[in-house]
Short mmCIF file of C-alpha atoms in Angstrom, two decimals:
data_model
loop_
_atom_site.label_atom_id
_atom_site.label_comp_id
_atom_site.label_asym_id
_atom_site.label_seq_id
_atom_site.Cartn_x
_atom_site.Cartn_y
_atom_site.Cartn_z
CA UNK A 1 146.34 102.89 126.34
CA UNK A 2 147.38 104.41 123.24
CA UNK A 3 147.58 107.98 125.56
CA UNK A 4 149.91 106.22 127.79
CA UNK A 5 151.45 105.14 125.06
CA UNK A 6 151.93 109.10 124.03
CA UNK A 7 152.64 109.64 127.63
CA UNK A 8 155.36 107.44 127.88
CA UNK A 9 157.10 108.50 124.25
CA UNK A 10 156.66 112.65 125.36
CA UNK A 11 158.44 111.49 128.99
CA UNK A 12 160.93 109.90 126.73
CA UNK A 13 162.23 112.12 124.64
CA UNK A 14 161.89 114.91 127.47
CA UNK A 15 163.79 112.81 129.55
CA UNK A 16 166.32 111.54 126.88
CA UNK A 17 167.37 115.87 126.63
CA UNK A 18 168.92 115.78 129.57
CA UNK A 19 172.45 116.01 130.55
CA UNK A 20 172.35 113.22 132.85
CA UNK A 21 170.54 111.13 130.50
CA UNK A 22 173.06 112.25 127.39
CA UNK A 23 175.89 111.01 129.02
CA UNK A 24 174.38 107.42 129.90
CA UNK A 25 173.67 107.41 126.32
CA UNK A 26 176.77 108.59 125.14
CA UNK A 27 178.74 106.00 127.15
CA UNK A 28 175.64 103.01 125.68
CA UNK A 29 176.81 103.38 122.24
CA UNK A 30 179.83 101.54 122.92
CA UNK A 31 178.46 99.21 125.24
CA UNK A 32 177.21 95.20 124.01
CA UNK A 33 174.55 95.82 121.59
CA UNK A 34 172.26 92.85 123.83
CA UNK A 35 173.03 94.26 127.04
CA UNK A 36 171.32 96.20 128.84
CA UNK A 37 173.01 99.03 129.08
CA UNK A 38 172.29 99.41 125.25
CA UNK A 39 168.90 98.74 125.91
CA UNK A 40 168.08 100.71 128.04
CA UNK A 41 169.29 104.05 126.17
CA UNK A 42 166.95 102.53 123.73
CA UNK A 43 164.11 103.47 125.61
CA UNK A 44 165.16 107.76 125.27
CA UNK A 45 165.34 106.92 121.39
CA UNK A 46 161.32 105.51 121.31
CA UNK A 47 160.51 107.17 117.72
CA UNK A 48 163.34 108.88 117.34
CA UNK A 49 165.34 107.43 114.35
CA UNK A 50 168.41 109.49 114.56
CA UNK A 51 169.20 108.47 118.04
CA UNK A 52 168.72 104.55 117.18
CA UNK A 53 171.26 104.91 114.01
CA UNK A 54 173.63 106.26 117.03
CA UNK A 55 173.04 103.12 118.98
CA UNK A 56 172.68 101.26 115.90
CA UNK A 57 170.27 99.08 117.06
CA UNK A 58 166.73 98.22 114.93
CA UNK A 59 163.55 98.74 116.59
CA UNK A 60 163.13 94.57 117.89
CA UNK A 61 163.13 92.15 119.96
CA UNK A 62 166.82 91.89 121.07
CA UNK A 63 167.08 87.39 121.04
CA UNK A 64 165.28 88.86 117.45
CA UNK A 65 167.84 90.58 116.10
CA UNK A 66 171.12 88.89 117.41
CA UNK A 67 170.12 85.98 115.95
CA UNK A 68 169.63 87.88 112.19
CA UNK A 69 173.41 89.25 113.41
CA UNK A 70 174.59 85.91 113.18
CA UNK A 71 172.55 85.44 110.52
CA UNK A 72 173.67 88.24 108.60
CA UNK A 73 178.01 87.26 109.49
CA UNK A 74 177.48 83.99 108.08
CA UNK A 75 175.68 84.86 104.63
CA UNK A 76 179.15 87.61 102.98
CA UNK A 77 176.90 89.89 100.76
CA UNK A 78 173.77 88.84 101.67
CA UNK A 79 170.62 91.25 100.23
CA UNK A 80 167.91 92.48 102.06
CA UNK A 81 164.67 93.66 101.18
CA UNK A 82 162.01 95.56 103.71
CA UNK A 83 159.17 96.84 104.02
CA UNK A 84 158.66 99.56 106.19
CA UNK A 85 161.94 102.14 106.76
CA UNK A 86 163.63 104.02 109.52
CA UNK A 87 166.88 103.13 112.09
CA UNK A 88 166.60 98.80 111.30
CA UNK A 89 167.42 100.34 106.88
CA UNK A 90 171.26 101.31 109.00
CA UNK A 91 171.15 98.70 110.86
CA UNK A 92 170.80 96.22 108.80
CA UNK A 93 172.78 98.17 105.89
CA UNK A 94 175.70 97.98 108.35
CA UNK A 95 175.87 94.10 108.17
CA UNK A 96 174.29 93.33 104.22
CA UNK A 97 175.92 94.04 100.66
CA UNK A 98 172.74 95.50 99.74
CA UNK A 99 169.43 96.67 101.70
CA UNK A 100 166.25 97.58 99.74
CA UNK A 101 164.01 99.26 101.66
CA UNK A 102 160.12 100.50 100.67
CA UNK A 103 158.53 103.46 101.92
CA UNK A 104 154.63 104.81 102.38
CA UNK A 105 154.54 107.94 104.26
CA UNK A 106 156.63 110.07 101.48
CA UNK A 107 156.47 113.27 104.08
CA UNK A 108 158.62 110.03 105.92
CA UNK A 109 160.32 108.65 102.92
CA UNK A 110 162.22 112.65 102.15
CA UNK A 111 163.34 113.07 105.26
CA UNK A 112 164.68 109.77 105.25
CA UNK A 113 166.67 110.27 102.33
CA UNK A 114 168.59 112.49 103.50
CA UNK A 115 169.02 110.41 106.96
CA UNK A 116 170.86 108.44 104.97
CA UNK A 117 172.63 110.24 102.43
CA UNK A 118 176.13 109.05 102.29
CA UNK A 119 175.40 105.61 103.93
CA UNK A 120 176.52 102.23 101.16
CA UNK A 121 174.20 99.80 99.79
CA UNK A 122 170.52 101.57 100.71
CA UNK A 123 167.95 101.87 97.65
CA UNK A 124 164.51 103.79 99.62
CA UNK A 125 161.67 103.67 97.57
CA UNK A 126 158.41 105.24 97.75
CA UNK A 127 155.53 103.29 96.51
CA UNK A 128 152.04 104.69 97.20
CA UNK A 129 149.57 102.73 99.60
CA UNK A 130 147.19 100.60 97.94
CA UNK A 131 144.17 98.22 99.11
CA UNK A 132 147.14 95.37 99.74
CA UNK A 133 145.27 94.06 97.06
CA UNK A 134 147.22 92.05 93.58
CA UNK A 135 147.82 95.64 92.29
CA UNK A 136 148.66 97.33 95.10
CA UNK A 137 152.17 99.35 94.64
CA UNK A 138 153.67 99.03 98.04
CA UNK A 139 152.65 95.69 99.10
CA UNK A 140 154.17 94.38 94.41
CA UNK A 141 157.34 96.24 95.22
CA UNK A 142 159.43 93.24 95.93
CA UNK A 143 157.83 91.80 92.78
CA UNK A 144 159.13 94.61 90.55
CA UNK A 145 162.86 92.30 90.83
CA UNK A 146 163.11 89.36 90.04
CA UNK A 147 165.67 88.94 92.65
CA UNK A 148 166.39 86.50 95.55
CA UNK A 149 166.92 87.90 99.04
CA UNK A 150 168.62 86.56 101.64
CA UNK A 151 166.35 88.21 104.17
CA UNK A 152 163.15 90.08 104.02
CA UNK A 153 161.79 92.17 106.93
CA UNK A 154 158.28 92.65 106.77
CA UNK A 155 157.11 95.45 108.83
CA UNK A 156 155.23 97.72 107.31
CA UNK A 157 152.39 97.94 106.56
CA UNK A 158 149.84 95.22 105.09
CA UNK A 159 151.81 92.67 106.54
CA UNK A 160 150.11 89.56 105.42
CA UNK A 161 150.12 90.41 102.38
CA UNK A 162 153.85 91.07 101.92
CA UNK A 163 154.05 88.14 104.04
CA UNK A 164 152.69 86.35 101.26
CA UNK A 165 154.53 87.71 98.46
CA UNK A 166 157.96 87.69 99.98
CA UNK A 167 157.77 84.13 99.92
CA UNK A 168 158.61 83.42 96.26
CA UNK A 169 161.58 85.93 96.81
CA UNK A 170 163.35 84.21 99.64
CA UNK A 171 166.83 83.06 98.39
CA UNK A 172 167.40 79.00 99.53
CA UNK A 173 168.15 79.44 103.00
CA UNK A 174 166.88 82.42 103.67
CA UNK A 175 164.83 83.58 106.60
CA UNK A 176 161.06 86.56 106.50
CA UNK A 177 161.40 88.38 110.44
CA UNK A 178 158.18 89.31 111.05
CA UNK A 179 158.06 91.93 113.65
CA UNK A 180 155.35 92.27 115.76
CA UNK A 181 154.31 88.50 114.85
CA UNK A 182 152.10 88.54 118.71
CA UNK A 183 148.96 90.74 117.32
CA UNK A 184 146.27 88.67 116.86
CA UNK A 185 145.67 90.57 113.77
CA UNK A 186 148.48 88.54 111.80
CA UNK A 187 148.47 85.07 113.83
CA UNK A 188 146.49 83.15 110.93
CA UNK A 189 148.01 85.16 107.87
CA UNK A 190 151.75 83.59 109.53
CA UNK A 191 150.26 80.39 110.80
CA UNK A 192 148.90 79.82 107.36
CA UNK A 193 152.04 81.09 104.90
CA UNK A 194 153.53 77.12 105.01
CA UNK A 195 156.51 78.42 106.83
CA UNK A 196 158.33 77.35 110.22
CA UNK A 197 157.99 80.06 112.53
CA UNK A 198 160.66 80.68 115.44
CA UNK A 199 158.87 82.89 118.00
CA UNK A 200 160.78 85.36 120.21
CA UNK A 201 159.09 86.89 123.32
CA UNK A 202 160.55 89.08 125.66
CA UNK A 203 163.31 92.00 125.66
CA UNK A 204 162.64 94.69 122.99
CA UNK A 205 164.51 97.69 121.76
CA UNK A 206 162.50 100.67 122.79
CA UNK A 207 160.14 99.46 125.14
CA UNK A 208 160.29 98.92 128.40
CA UNK A 209 157.55 96.18 128.01
CA UNK A 210 158.58 92.55 126.53
CA UNK A 211 157.86 91.76 122.61
CA UNK A 212 156.89 90.13 119.92
CA UNK A 213 158.62 89.03 116.47
CA UNK A 214 159.29 85.80 114.65
CA UNK A 215 162.05 84.54 111.91
CA UNK A 216 160.08 82.24 109.48
CA UNK A 217 161.90 79.87 107.14
CA UNK A 218 160.93 77.20 104.46
CA UNK A 219 159.59 73.66 105.12
CA UNK A 220 162.88 71.53 105.63
CA UNK A 221 162.23 67.95 104.24
#
């Protein structure tokens, strides 16, 4: 499976350098965000953050992305906490007042910091990755402030540990986006979180196959 994925990524990048595809890509930037033209362009941008930023798309399930955008539109001045920095960080910053994004890879942190220079509203943190337990600097980064966040995105490492920490920092009426929520290793943690889940499975940016993302909410009495 990994070999197939690597082959697909290599083919997508090689094809994406052709003049014809670049012309299509440039035209897709002004196409409807959730239509097939922009989605198709994203297939050539897999693991290419700069291109995803140009397309103004995160690497999430399409319907999840649409729902998050509507949610942020309904909460002017929204604050966001995110584990795992990338194109989604910029997408969120264009729609929220502040985004704190935590990254564990020092090389990517340095490169991405240069990439977002001049983009307002982003605080990019580097925290070493620990064992996922109480003293883990990466997992515990959300506890560095007593803030509550309108949206918390769990899309990096130690996802269940990050989810468990996130719940205490969720603002009233807020939600948690848990990406790749269909993976077997995450299901027990999501189901045991005590949160309501709205699970989306279907067309997803960057990949030619359907994929999963979930939106999690506190239970309503």
